[in-house]
mmCIF file with all atom_site columns, C-alpha atoms in Angstrom:
data_model
loop_
_atom_site.group_PDB
_atom_site.id
_atom_site.type_symbol
_atom_site.label_atom_id
_atom_site.label_alt_id
_atom_site.label_comp_id
_atom_site.label_asym_id
_atom_site.label_entity_id
_atom_site.label_seq_id
_atom_site.pdbx_PDB_ins_code
_atom_site.Cartn_x
_atom_site.Cartn_y
_atom_site.Cartn_z
_atom_site.occupancy
_atom_site.B_iso_or_equiv
_atom_site.pdbx_formal_charge
_atom_site.auth_seq_id
_atom_site.auth_comp_id
_atom_site.auth_asym_id
_atom_site.auth_atom_id
_atom_site.pdbx_PDB_model_num
ATOM 1   C CA . MET M 1 1   ? -14.096 -66.670 14.379 1.00 46.00 ? 641 MET M CA 1
ATOM 2   C CA . THR M 1 2   ? -17.597 -68.109 14.762 1.00 55.00 ? 642 THR M CA 1
ATOM 3   C CA . THR M 1 3   ? -19.202 -67.421 18.136 1.00 80.00 ? 643 THR M CA 1
ATOM 4   C CA . GLN M 1 4   ? -20.024 -70.617 20.003 1.00 96.00 ? 644 GLN M CA 1
ATOM 5   C CA . LYS M 1 5   ? -23.605 -71.140 21.049 1.00 98.00 ? 645 LYS M CA 1
ATOM 6   C CA . ALA M 1 6   ? -24.702 -72.280 24.495 1.00 98.00 ? 646 ALA M CA 1
ATOM 7   C CA . VAL M 1 7   ? -28.062 -73.207 25.978 1.00 98.00 ? 647 VAL M CA 1
ATOM 8   C CA . VAL M 1 8   ? -28.459 -71.742 29.469 1.00 98.00 ? 648 VAL M CA 1
ATOM 9   C CA . LEU M 1 9   ? -31.166 -72.926 31.846 1.00 98.00 ? 649 LEU M CA 1
ATOM 10  C CA . LEU M 1 10  ? -32.791 -69.765 33.209 1.00 98.00 ? 650 LEU M CA 1
ATOM 11  C CA . SER M 1 11  ? -35.355 -69.952 35.987 1.00 97.00 ? 651 SER M CA 1
ATOM 12  C CA . GLY M 1 12  ? -35.328 -66.252 36.863 1.00 97.00 ? 652 GLY M CA 1
ATOM 13  C CA . GLY M 1 13  ? -33.557 -66.758 40.176 1.00 97.00 ? 653 GLY M CA 1
ATOM 14  C CA . LEU M 1 14  ? -30.213 -65.532 41.487 1.00 97.00 ? 654 LEU M CA 1
ATOM 15  C CA . ASP M 1 15  ? -28.172 -68.595 40.523 1.00 97.00 ? 655 ASP M CA 1
ATOM 16  C CA . SER M 1 16  ? -29.424 -68.969 36.970 1.00 98.00 ? 656 SER M CA 1
ATOM 17  C CA . ALA M 1 17  ? -29.018 -65.242 36.293 1.00 98.00 ? 657 ALA M CA 1
ATOM 18  C CA . THR M 1 18  ? -25.407 -65.448 37.448 1.00 98.00 ? 658 THR M CA 1
ATOM 19  C CA . THR M 1 19  ? -24.850 -68.523 35.296 1.00 98.00 ? 659 THR M CA 1
ATOM 20  C CA . LEU M 1 20  ? -26.151 -66.685 32.227 1.00 98.00 ? 660 LEU M CA 1
ATOM 21  C CA . ALA M 1 21  ? -23.808 -63.772 32.958 1.00 98.00 ? 661 ALA M CA 1
ATOM 22  C CA . MET M 1 22  ? -20.855 -66.154 33.327 1.00 98.00 ? 662 MET M CA 1
ATOM 23  C CA . ALA M 1 23  ? -21.623 -67.927 30.043 1.00 98.00 ? 663 ALA M CA 1
ATOM 24  C CA . ARG M 1 24  ? -21.891 -64.574 28.317 1.00 97.00 ? 664 ARG M CA 1
ATOM 25  C CA . ALA M 1 25  ? -18.560 -63.455 29.862 1.00 97.00 ? 665 ALA M CA 1
ATOM 26  C CA . GLU M 1 26  ? -16.939 -66.551 28.344 1.00 96.00 ? 666 GLU M CA 1
ATOM 27  C CA . GLY M 1 27  ? -18.005 -65.298 24.932 1.00 96.00 ? 667 GLY M CA 1
ATOM 28  C CA . PHE M 1 28  ? -20.911 -67.651 24.274 1.00 98.00 ? 668 PHE M CA 1
ATOM 29  C CA . GLU M 1 29  ? -23.965 -66.651 22.271 1.00 98.00 ? 669 GLU M CA 1
ATOM 30  C CA . CYS M 1 30  ? -26.555 -67.568 24.864 1.00 98.00 ? 670 CYS M CA 1
ATOM 31  C CA . TYR M 1 31  ? -29.918 -69.198 24.286 1.00 98.00 ? 671 TYR M CA 1
ATOM 32  C CA . ALA M 1 32  ? -31.907 -69.022 27.510 1.00 98.00 ? 672 ALA M CA 1
ATOM 33  C CA . LEU M 1 33  ? -34.346 -71.824 28.306 1.00 98.00 ? 673 LEU M CA 1
ATOM 34  C CA . GLY M 1 34  ? -37.005 -71.750 30.995 1.00 98.00 ? 674 GLY M CA 1
ATOM 35  C CA . PHE M 1 35  ? -40.001 -73.866 31.928 1.00 98.00 ? 675 PHE M CA 1
ATOM 36  C CA . ASP M 1 36  ? -43.577 -73.135 32.856 1.00 97.00 ? 676 ASP M CA 1
ATOM 37  C CA . TYR M 1 37  ? -44.039 -76.434 34.647 1.00 97.00 ? 677 TYR M CA 1
ATOM 38  C CA . GLY M 1 38  ? -46.896 -75.617 37.005 1.00 95.00 ? 678 GLY M CA 1
ATOM 39  C CA . GLN M 1 39  ? -44.655 -74.187 39.691 1.00 95.00 ? 679 GLN M CA 1
ATOM 40  C CA . ARG M 1 40  ? -46.273 -72.559 42.713 1.00 92.00 ? 680 ARG M CA 1
ATOM 41  C CA . SER M 1 41  ? -44.946 -69.087 41.815 1.00 89.00 ? 681 SER M CA 1
ATOM 42  C CA . SER M 1 42  ? -45.182 -67.856 38.244 1.00 90.00 ? 682 SER M CA 1
ATOM 43  C CA . ALA M 1 43  ? -43.354 -64.624 39.159 1.00 96.00 ? 683 ALA M CA 1
ATOM 44  C CA . GLU M 1 44  ? -40.045 -66.314 38.316 1.00 95.00 ? 684 GLU M CA 1
ATOM 45  C CA . LEU M 1 45  ? -41.140 -66.629 34.673 1.00 96.00 ? 685 LEU M CA 1
ATOM 46  C CA . MET M 1 46  ? -41.473 -62.853 34.393 1.00 97.00 ? 686 MET M CA 1
ATOM 47  C CA . ALA M 1 47  ? -38.147 -62.493 36.188 1.00 98.00 ? 687 ALA M CA 1
ATOM 48  C CA . ALA M 1 48  ? -36.477 -64.801 33.659 1.00 98.00 ? 688 ALA M CA 1
ATOM 49  C CA . GLN M 1 49  ? -37.846 -62.679 30.824 1.00 98.00 ? 689 GLN M CA 1
ATOM 50  C CA . ARG M 1 50  ? -36.363 -59.546 32.412 1.00 98.00 ? 690 ARG M CA 1
ATOM 51  C CA . VAL M 1 51  ? -32.995 -61.193 33.059 1.00 98.00 ? 691 VAL M CA 1
ATOM 52  C CA . ALA M 1 52  ? -32.742 -62.637 29.536 1.00 98.00 ? 692 ALA M CA 1
ATOM 53  C CA . ALA M 1 53  ? -33.361 -59.205 28.056 1.00 98.00 ? 693 ALA M CA 1
ATOM 54  C CA . ASP M 1 54  ? -30.994 -57.427 30.435 1.00 98.00 ? 694 ASP M CA 1
ATOM 55  C CA . LEU M 1 55  ? -28.153 -59.891 29.783 1.00 98.00 ? 695 LEU M CA 1
ATOM 56  C CA . ASP M 1 56  ? -28.664 -59.921 26.002 1.00 97.00 ? 696 ASP M CA 1
ATOM 57  C CA . ALA M 1 57  ? -29.655 -63.543 25.532 1.00 98.00 ? 697 ALA M CA 1
ATOM 58  C CA . ARG M 1 58  ? -29.846 -64.289 21.814 1.00 98.00 ? 698 ARG M CA 1
ATOM 59  C CA . GLU M 1 59  ? -33.182 -65.994 22.378 1.00 98.00 ? 699 GLU M CA 1
ATOM 60  C CA . HIS M 1 60  ? -35.344 -66.825 25.376 1.00 98.00 ? 700 HIS M CA 1
ATOM 61  C CA . LYS M 1 61  ? -37.607 -69.844 25.048 1.00 98.00 ? 701 LYS M CA 1
ATOM 62  C CA . VAL M 1 62  ? -40.149 -71.010 27.642 1.00 98.00 ? 702 VAL M CA 1
ATOM 63  C CA . VAL M 1 63  ? -41.336 -74.616 27.326 1.00 98.00 ? 703 VAL M CA 1
ATOM 64  C CA . GLN M 1 64  ? -44.704 -75.626 28.742 1.00 97.00 ? 704 GLN M CA 1
ATOM 65  C CA . LEU M 1 65  ? -44.732 -78.714 30.976 1.00 96.00 ? 705 LEU M CA 1
ATOM 66  C CA . ASP M 1 66  ? -47.260 -80.016 33.467 1.00 96.00 ? 706 ASP M CA 1
ATOM 67  C CA . LEU M 1 67  ? -45.352 -81.445 36.409 1.00 97.00 ? 707 LEU M CA 1
ATOM 68  C CA . ARG M 1 68  ? -48.465 -80.923 38.529 1.00 96.00 ? 708 ARG M CA 1
ATOM 69  C CA . ALA M 1 69  ? -49.753 -84.030 36.789 1.00 97.00 ? 709 ALA M CA 1
ATOM 70  C CA . ILE M 1 70  ? -47.382 -86.092 38.940 1.00 96.00 ? 710 ILE M CA 1
ATOM 71  C CA . GLY M 1 71  ? -47.027 -83.713 41.911 1.00 96.00 ? 711 GLY M CA 1
ATOM 72  C CA . GLY M 1 72  ? -44.846 -84.912 44.761 1.00 96.00 ? 712 GLY M CA 1
ATOM 73  C CA . SER M 1 73  ? -43.418 -81.487 45.617 1.00 96.00 ? 713 SER M CA 1
ATOM 74  C CA . ALA M 1 74  ? -44.484 -78.402 47.521 1.00 96.00 ? 714 ALA M CA 1
ATOM 75  C CA . LEU M 1 75  ? -43.746 -76.473 44.325 1.00 95.00 ? 715 LEU M CA 1
ATOM 76  C CA . THR M 1 76  ? -46.188 -78.499 42.210 1.00 96.00 ? 716 THR M CA 1
ATOM 77  C CA . ASP M 1 77  ? -48.828 -79.566 44.721 1.00 96.00 ? 717 ASP M CA 1
ATOM 78  C CA . ASP M 1 78  ? -50.742 -76.917 46.662 1.00 94.00 ? 718 ASP M CA 1
ATOM 79  C CA . SER M 1 79  ? -51.694 -79.462 49.331 1.00 95.00 ? 719 SER M CA 1
ATOM 80  C CA . ILE M 1 80  ? -48.025 -79.625 50.427 1.00 96.00 ? 720 ILE M CA 1
ATOM 81  C CA . ASP M 1 81  ? -46.899 -76.542 52.359 1.00 95.00 ? 721 ASP M CA 1
ATOM 82  C CA . VAL M 1 82  ? -43.592 -74.836 51.617 1.00 95.00 ? 722 VAL M CA 1
ATOM 83  C CA . PRO M 1 83  ? -41.460 -75.213 54.791 1.00 91.00 ? 723 PRO M CA 1
ATOM 84  C CA . GLU M 1 84  ? -40.652 -71.949 56.516 1.00 91.00 ? 724 GLU M CA 1
ATOM 85  C CA . GLU M 1 85  ? -38.117 -73.453 58.907 1.00 86.00 ? 725 GLU M CA 1
ATOM 86  C CA . GLU M 1 86  ? -35.040 -75.598 58.278 1.00 82.00 ? 726 GLU M CA 1
ATOM 87  C CA . THR M 1 87  ? -35.769 -79.278 57.770 1.00 81.00 ? 727 THR M CA 1
ATOM 88  C CA . SER M 1 88  ? -33.557 -82.358 57.677 1.00 81.00 ? 728 SER M CA 1
ATOM 89  C CA . GLY M 1 89  ? -33.054 -84.603 54.681 1.00 86.00 ? 729 GLY M CA 1
ATOM 90  C CA . ILE M 1 90  ? -34.258 -83.832 51.166 1.00 90.00 ? 730 ILE M CA 1
ATOM 91  C CA . PRO M 1 91  ? -36.928 -81.122 51.541 1.00 90.00 ? 731 PRO M CA 1
ATOM 92  C CA . VAL M 1 92  ? -40.452 -81.287 50.143 1.00 94.00 ? 732 VAL M CA 1
ATOM 93  C CA . THR M 1 93  ? -39.537 -78.471 47.734 1.00 93.00 ? 733 THR M CA 1
ATOM 94  C CA . TYR M 1 94  ? -37.537 -81.030 45.735 1.00 93.00 ? 734 TYR M CA 1
ATOM 95  C CA . VAL M 1 95  ? -39.354 -81.587 42.428 1.00 95.00 ? 735 VAL M CA 1
ATOM 96  C CA . PRO M 1 96  ? -38.948 -85.236 41.352 1.00 95.00 ? 736 PRO M CA 1
ATOM 97  C CA . ALA M 1 97  ? -36.536 -85.560 38.400 1.00 95.00 ? 737 ALA M CA 1
ATOM 98  C CA . ARG M 1 98  ? -36.884 -81.861 37.546 1.00 96.00 ? 738 ARG M CA 1
ATOM 99  C CA . ASN M 1 99  ? -33.288 -81.217 36.511 1.00 96.00 ? 739 ASN M CA 1
ATOM 100 C CA . THR M 1 100 ? -33.237 -84.417 34.471 1.00 97.00 ? 740 THR M CA 1
ATOM 101 C CA . VAL M 1 101 ? -36.354 -83.326 32.590 1.00 98.00 ? 741 VAL M CA 1
ATOM 102 C CA . PHE M 1 102 ? -35.047 -79.780 32.098 1.00 98.00 ? 742 PHE M CA 1
ATOM 103 C CA . LEU M 1 103 ? -31.579 -80.842 30.987 1.00 98.00 ? 743 LEU M CA 1
ATOM 104 C CA . SER M 1 104 ? -33.045 -83.388 28.573 1.00 98.00 ? 744 SER M CA 1
ATOM 105 C CA . ILE M 1 105 ? -35.043 -80.687 26.807 1.00 98.00 ? 745 ILE M CA 1
ATOM 106 C CA . ALA M 1 106 ? -32.009 -78.377 26.870 1.00 98.00 ? 746 ALA M CA 1
ATOM 107 C CA . LEU M 1 107 ? -30.036 -81.205 25.282 1.00 97.00 ? 747 LEU M CA 1
ATOM 108 C CA . GLY M 1 108 ? -32.548 -81.479 22.459 1.00 97.00 ? 748 GLY M CA 1
ATOM 109 C CA . TRP M 1 109 ? -32.474 -77.736 21.800 1.00 98.00 ? 749 TRP M CA 1
ATOM 110 C CA . ALA M 1 110 ? -28.674 -77.731 21.894 1.00 97.00 ? 750 ALA M CA 1
ATOM 111 C CA . GLU M 1 111 ? -28.643 -80.363 19.149 1.00 96.00 ? 751 GLU M CA 1
ATOM 112 C CA . VAL M 1 112 ? -31.034 -78.297 17.038 1.00 96.00 ? 752 VAL M CA 1
ATOM 113 C CA . LEU M 1 113 ? -28.916 -75.166 17.529 1.00 97.00 ? 753 LEU M CA 1
ATOM 114 C CA . GLY M 1 114 ? -25.599 -76.918 16.999 1.00 96.00 ? 754 GLY M CA 1
ATOM 115 C CA . ALA M 1 115 ? -24.539 -75.928 20.517 1.00 97.00 ? 755 ALA M CA 1
ATOM 116 C CA . GLN M 1 116 ? -22.081 -78.125 22.396 1.00 97.00 ? 756 GLN M CA 1
ATOM 117 C CA . ASP M 1 117 ? -22.415 -76.435 25.784 1.00 98.00 ? 757 ASP M CA 1
ATOM 118 C CA . ILE M 1 118 ? -25.318 -76.423 28.219 1.00 98.00 ? 758 ILE M CA 1
ATOM 119 C CA . PHE M 1 119 ? -25.056 -74.244 31.323 1.00 98.00 ? 759 PHE M CA 1
ATOM 120 C CA . VAL M 1 120 ? -26.998 -75.010 34.494 1.00 98.00 ? 760 VAL M CA 1
ATOM 121 C CA . GLY M 1 121 ? -26.857 -73.114 37.787 1.00 97.00 ? 761 GLY M CA 1
ATOM 122 C CA . VAL M 1 122 ? -26.772 -76.065 40.179 1.00 96.00 ? 762 VAL M CA 1
ATOM 123 C CA . ASN M 1 123 ? -24.726 -75.714 43.342 1.00 92.00 ? 763 ASN M CA 1
ATOM 124 C CA . ALA M 1 124 ? -23.444 -78.232 45.903 1.00 88.00 ? 764 ALA M CA 1
ATOM 125 C CA . VAL M 1 125 ? -22.350 -75.802 48.648 1.00 83.00 ? 765 VAL M CA 1
ATOM 126 C CA . ASP M 1 126 ? -25.150 -73.429 49.728 1.00 68.00 ? 766 ASP M CA 1
ATOM 127 C CA . TYR M 1 127 ? -28.183 -75.350 48.496 1.00 67.00 ? 767 TYR M CA 1
ATOM 128 C CA . SER M 1 128 ? -31.199 -77.235 49.787 1.00 70.00 ? 768 SER M CA 1
ATOM 129 C CA . GLY M 1 129 ? -29.877 -80.792 49.524 1.00 82.00 ? 769 GLY M CA 1
ATOM 130 C CA . TYR M 1 130 ? -31.401 -81.751 46.186 1.00 90.00 ? 770 TYR M CA 1
ATOM 131 C CA . PRO M 1 131 ? -29.853 -84.940 44.718 1.00 92.00 ? 771 PRO M CA 1
ATOM 132 C CA . ASP M 1 132 ? -29.817 -83.492 41.182 1.00 93.00 ? 772 ASP M CA 1
ATOM 133 C CA . CYS M 1 133 ? -27.555 -80.609 42.191 1.00 92.00 ? 773 CYS M CA 1
ATOM 134 C CA . ARG M 1 134 ? -24.473 -82.738 42.886 1.00 93.00 ? 774 ARG M CA 1
ATOM 135 C CA . PRO M 1 135 ? -21.329 -82.984 40.730 1.00 94.00 ? 775 PRO M CA 1
ATOM 136 C CA . GLU M 1 136 ? -21.812 -86.753 40.335 1.00 95.00 ? 776 GLU M CA 1
ATOM 137 C CA . TYR M 1 137 ? -25.199 -86.087 38.776 1.00 96.00 ? 777 TYR M CA 1
ATOM 138 C CA . VAL M 1 138 ? -23.852 -83.508 36.312 1.00 97.00 ? 778 VAL M CA 1
ATOM 139 C CA . GLU M 1 139 ? -21.031 -85.859 35.300 1.00 97.00 ? 779 GLU M CA 1
ATOM 140 C CA . ALA M 1 140 ? -23.462 -88.728 34.798 1.00 98.00 ? 780 ALA M CA 1
ATOM 141 C CA . PHE M 1 141 ? -25.829 -86.614 32.697 1.00 98.00 ? 781 PHE M CA 1
ATOM 142 C CA . GLU M 1 142 ? -22.970 -85.421 30.501 1.00 98.00 ? 782 GLU M CA 1
ATOM 143 C CA . LYS M 1 143 ? -21.927 -89.017 29.901 1.00 98.00 ? 783 LYS M CA 1
ATOM 144 C CA . MET M 1 144 ? -25.487 -89.949 28.986 1.00 98.00 ? 784 MET M CA 1
ATOM 145 C CA . ALA M 1 145 ? -25.789 -86.905 26.706 1.00 97.00 ? 785 ALA M CA 1
ATOM 146 C CA . ASN M 1 146 ? -22.831 -88.021 24.657 1.00 97.00 ? 786 ASN M CA 1
ATOM 147 C CA . LEU M 1 147 ? -24.170 -91.570 24.400 1.00 97.00 ? 787 LEU M CA 1
ATOM 148 C CA . ALA M 1 148 ? -27.722 -90.622 23.510 1.00 95.00 ? 788 ALA M CA 1
ATOM 149 C CA . THR M 1 149 ? -27.366 -87.915 20.858 1.00 95.00 ? 789 THR M CA 1
ATOM 150 C CA . ARG M 1 150 ? -26.377 -87.744 17.223 1.00 94.00 ? 790 ARG M CA 1
ATOM 151 C CA . ALA M 1 151 ? -24.008 -84.915 18.089 1.00 92.00 ? 791 ALA M CA 1
ATOM 152 C CA . GLY M 1 152 ? -22.193 -87.038 20.669 1.00 94.00 ? 792 GLY M CA 1
ATOM 153 C CA . VAL M 1 153 ? -22.030 -90.131 18.468 1.00 94.00 ? 793 VAL M CA 1
ATOM 154 C CA . GLU M 1 154 ? -20.666 -88.084 15.544 1.00 94.00 ? 794 GLU M CA 1
ATOM 155 C CA . GLY M 1 155 ? -17.862 -86.676 17.684 1.00 93.00 ? 795 GLY M CA 1
ATOM 156 C CA . HIS M 1 156 ? -19.301 -83.263 18.587 1.00 93.00 ? 796 HIS M CA 1
ATOM 157 C CA . ARG M 1 157 ? -18.836 -83.675 22.317 1.00 95.00 ? 797 ARG M CA 1
ATOM 158 C CA . LEU M 1 158 ? -21.470 -82.073 24.515 1.00 97.00 ? 798 LEU M CA 1
ATOM 159 C CA . HIS M 1 159 ? -20.552 -80.403 27.793 1.00 98.00 ? 799 HIS M CA 1
ATOM 160 C CA . ILE M 1 160 ? -22.810 -79.841 30.792 1.00 98.00 ? 800 ILE M CA 1
ATOM 161 C CA . ARG M 1 161 ? -21.354 -76.764 32.459 1.00 98.00 ? 801 ARG M CA 1
ATOM 162 C CA . ALA M 1 162 ? -22.106 -76.054 36.130 1.00 98.00 ? 802 ALA M CA 1
ATOM 163 C CA . PRO M 1 163 ? -19.903 -73.039 36.953 1.00 98.00 ? 803 PRO M CA 1
ATOM 164 C CA . LEU M 1 164 ? -21.509 -72.419 40.362 1.00 97.00 ? 804 LEU M CA 1
ATOM 165 C CA . MET M 1 165 ? -21.021 -75.955 41.636 1.00 96.00 ? 805 MET M CA 1
ATOM 166 C CA . ASP M 1 166 ? -18.302 -75.213 44.210 1.00 94.00 ? 806 ASP M CA 1
ATOM 167 C CA . MET M 1 167 ? -19.212 -71.602 45.018 1.00 96.00 ? 807 MET M CA 1
ATOM 168 C CA . THR M 1 168 ? -20.872 -70.320 48.174 1.00 95.00 ? 808 THR M CA 1
ATOM 169 C CA . LYS M 1 169 ? -23.951 -68.136 47.781 1.00 95.00 ? 809 LYS M CA 1
ATOM 170 C CA . ALA M 1 170 ? -21.811 -65.139 48.780 1.00 96.00 ? 810 ALA M CA 1
ATOM 171 C CA . ASP M 1 171 ? -19.262 -66.019 46.071 1.00 97.00 ? 811 ASP M CA 1
ATOM 172 C CA . ILE M 1 172 ? -22.076 -66.269 43.529 1.00 97.00 ? 812 ILE M CA 1
ATOM 173 C CA . VAL M 1 173 ? -23.460 -62.860 44.500 1.00 98.00 ? 813 VAL M CA 1
ATOM 174 C CA . ARG M 1 174 ? -20.015 -61.267 44.305 1.00 98.00 ? 814 ARG M CA 1
ATOM 175 C CA . ARG M 1 175 ? -19.261 -62.813 40.909 1.00 98.00 ? 815 ARG M CA 1
ATOM 176 C CA . GLY M 1 176 ? -22.615 -61.829 39.485 1.00 98.00 ? 816 GLY M CA 1
ATOM 177 C CA . THR M 1 177 ? -22.202 -58.286 40.749 1.00 98.00 ? 817 THR M CA 1
ATOM 178 C CA . GLU M 1 178 ? -18.791 -58.088 39.070 1.00 98.00 ? 818 GLU M CA 1
ATOM 179 C CA . LEU M 1 179 ? -20.439 -59.191 35.814 1.00 98.00 ? 819 LEU M CA 1
ATOM 180 C CA . GLY M 1 180 ? -23.209 -56.613 36.076 1.00 97.00 ? 820 GLY M CA 1
ATOM 181 C CA . VAL M 1 181 ? -26.126 -58.833 37.088 1.00 98.00 ? 821 VAL M CA 1
ATOM 182 C CA . ASP M 1 182 ? -29.057 -56.725 38.299 1.00 98.00 ? 822 ASP M CA 1
ATOM 183 C CA . TYR M 1 183 ? -30.361 -58.919 41.096 1.00 98.00 ? 823 TYR M CA 1
ATOM 184 C CA . SER M 1 184 ? -33.388 -56.683 41.575 1.00 98.00 ? 824 SER M CA 1
ATOM 185 C CA . LEU M 1 185 ? -34.730 -58.303 38.392 1.00 98.00 ? 825 LEU M CA 1
ATOM 186 C CA . THR M 1 186 ? -34.556 -61.815 39.856 1.00 98.00 ? 826 THR M CA 1
ATOM 187 C CA . VAL M 1 187 ? -37.009 -63.805 41.970 1.00 97.00 ? 827 VAL M CA 1
ATOM 188 C CA . SER M 1 188 ? -35.807 -66.657 44.179 1.00 96.00 ? 828 SER M CA 1
ATOM 189 C CA . CYS M 1 189 ? -38.720 -67.178 46.583 1.00 96.00 ? 829 CYS M CA 1
ATOM 190 C CA . TYR M 1 190 ? -40.538 -70.520 46.376 1.00 95.00 ? 830 TYR M CA 1
ATOM 191 C CA . GLN M 1 191 ? -43.854 -68.806 47.114 1.00 95.00 ? 831 GLN M CA 1
ATOM 192 C CA . ALA M 1 192 ? -43.373 -65.322 45.718 1.00 96.00 ? 832 ALA M CA 1
ATOM 193 C CA . GLN M 1 193 ? -46.376 -63.049 45.222 1.00 96.00 ? 833 GLN M CA 1
ATOM 194 C CA . PRO M 1 194 ? -47.514 -62.432 41.617 1.00 94.00 ? 834 PRO M CA 1
ATOM 195 C CA . ASP M 1 195 ? -45.546 -59.161 41.653 1.00 94.00 ? 835 ASP M CA 1
ATOM 196 C CA . GLY M 1 196 ? -42.395 -61.011 42.746 1.00 96.00 ? 836 GLY M CA 1
ATOM 197 C CA . ALA M 1 197 ? -42.460 -59.977 46.413 1.00 97.00 ? 837 ALA M CA 1
ATOM 198 C CA . ALA M 1 198 ? -40.691 -62.625 48.505 1.00 97.00 ? 838 ALA M CA 1
ATOM 199 C CA . CYS M 1 199 ? -41.923 -64.331 51.665 1.00 96.00 ? 839 CYS M CA 1
ATOM 200 C CA . GLY M 1 200 ? -38.566 -64.023 53.418 1.00 96.00 ? 840 GLY M CA 1
ATOM 201 C CA . ARG M 1 201 ? -39.115 -67.306 55.261 1.00 95.00 ? 841 ARG M CA 1
ATOM 202 C CA . CYS M 1 202 ? -38.633 -70.207 52.834 1.00 95.00 ? 842 CYS M CA 1
ATOM 203 C CA . ASP M 1 203 ? -35.327 -71.997 52.368 1.00 92.00 ? 843 ASP M CA 1
ATOM 204 C CA . SER M 1 204 ? -34.551 -70.166 49.135 1.00 94.00 ? 844 SER M CA 1
ATOM 205 C CA . CYS M 1 205 ? -35.202 -66.768 50.724 1.00 95.00 ? 845 CYS M CA 1
ATOM 206 C CA . ARG M 1 206 ? -32.979 -67.591 53.698 1.00 94.00 ? 846 ARG M CA 1
ATOM 207 C CA . LEU M 1 207 ? -30.091 -68.760 51.496 1.00 93.00 ? 847 LEU M CA 1
ATOM 208 C CA . ARG M 1 208 ? -30.388 -65.681 49.288 1.00 96.00 ? 848 ARG M CA 1
ATOM 209 C CA . ALA M 1 209 ? -30.449 -63.237 52.212 1.00 96.00 ? 849 ALA M CA 1
ATOM 210 C CA . ALA M 1 210 ? -27.472 -64.944 53.848 1.00 95.00 ? 850 ALA M CA 1
ATOM 211 C CA . GLY M 1 211 ? -25.529 -64.756 50.584 1.00 96.00 ? 851 GLY M CA 1
ATOM 212 C CA . PHE M 1 212 ? -25.946 -61.007 50.258 1.00 98.00 ? 852 PHE M CA 1
ATOM 213 C CA . ALA M 1 213 ? -25.157 -60.495 53.950 1.00 98.00 ? 853 ALA M CA 1
ATOM 214 C CA . GLU M 1 214 ? -21.970 -62.569 53.772 1.00 97.00 ? 854 GLU M CA 1
ATOM 215 C CA . ALA M 1 215 ? -20.921 -60.825 50.553 1.00 97.00 ? 855 ALA M CA 1
ATOM 216 C CA . GLY M 1 216 ? -21.385 -57.460 52.237 1.00 97.00 ? 856 GLY M CA 1
ATOM 217 C CA . LEU M 1 217 ? -23.688 -56.251 49.481 1.00 97.00 ? 857 LEU M CA 1
ATOM 218 C CA . ALA M 1 218 ? -27.134 -54.673 49.641 1.00 95.00 ? 858 ALA M CA 1
ATOM 219 C CA . ASP M 1 219 ? -29.962 -57.147 49.110 1.00 94.00 ? 859 ASP M CA 1
ATOM 220 C CA . PRO M 1 220 ? -32.414 -55.713 46.533 1.00 96.00 ? 860 PRO M CA 1
ATOM 221 C CA . THR M 1 221 ? -35.092 -58.293 47.325 1.00 96.00 ? 861 THR M CA 1
ATOM 222 C CA . VAL M 1 222 ? -38.577 -56.867 47.831 1.00 95.00 ? 862 VAL M CA 1
ATOM 223 C CA . TYR M 1 223 ? -40.461 -58.674 50.586 1.00 96.00 ? 863 TYR M CA 1
ATOM 224 C CA . ALA M 1 224 ? -44.205 -59.067 50.921 1.00 93.00 ? 864 ALA M CA 1
ATOM 225 C CA . GLY M 1 225 ? -45.989 -57.259 53.710 1.00 76.00 ? 865 GLY M CA 1
#
């Protein structure tokens, strides 16, 4: 039986690493895709490389983008500070249209590879309130993908898979641990040091720490200072 291929978006953080492990556990031959888009912390790119190797991705591709050219986010504009306390509404760490851009490129690579499945680690439970992490968004993108591609038009239906969508951060940590994810390889911090050391104060750090605490598992995160 031919192994099915899947493109997996891999940022180097906890969620995407778990998503890669879950796709692999389903028997997919995984092609990891990351982006050097001008993000504030480049440490996650090195983390993604480590995770892809550790979880036996068939290939790991990093696409160069310049989202700093449009800015509009604390992750792509150094003049906007990363919040270190909880905020209301959609936070300034939201990168305009980021998941749409990323998934569109993943869609193109999936067509080239002959893959019908794209995995993305978005989550609608323990997350920062980003509009492109909701189930309605994933469903809408999948519909568009099947309208806009040769694969979809020719009957090779494409699937946008978001296995973490309804999981808490603690559930994600537990599932990843069961699947052998080495979370010490990952970087989640929005403003991590070049060596990957986390600030411990940003929204992503707080969610990650709470997830490990609730799961009752040791947090391997290395913090700066």
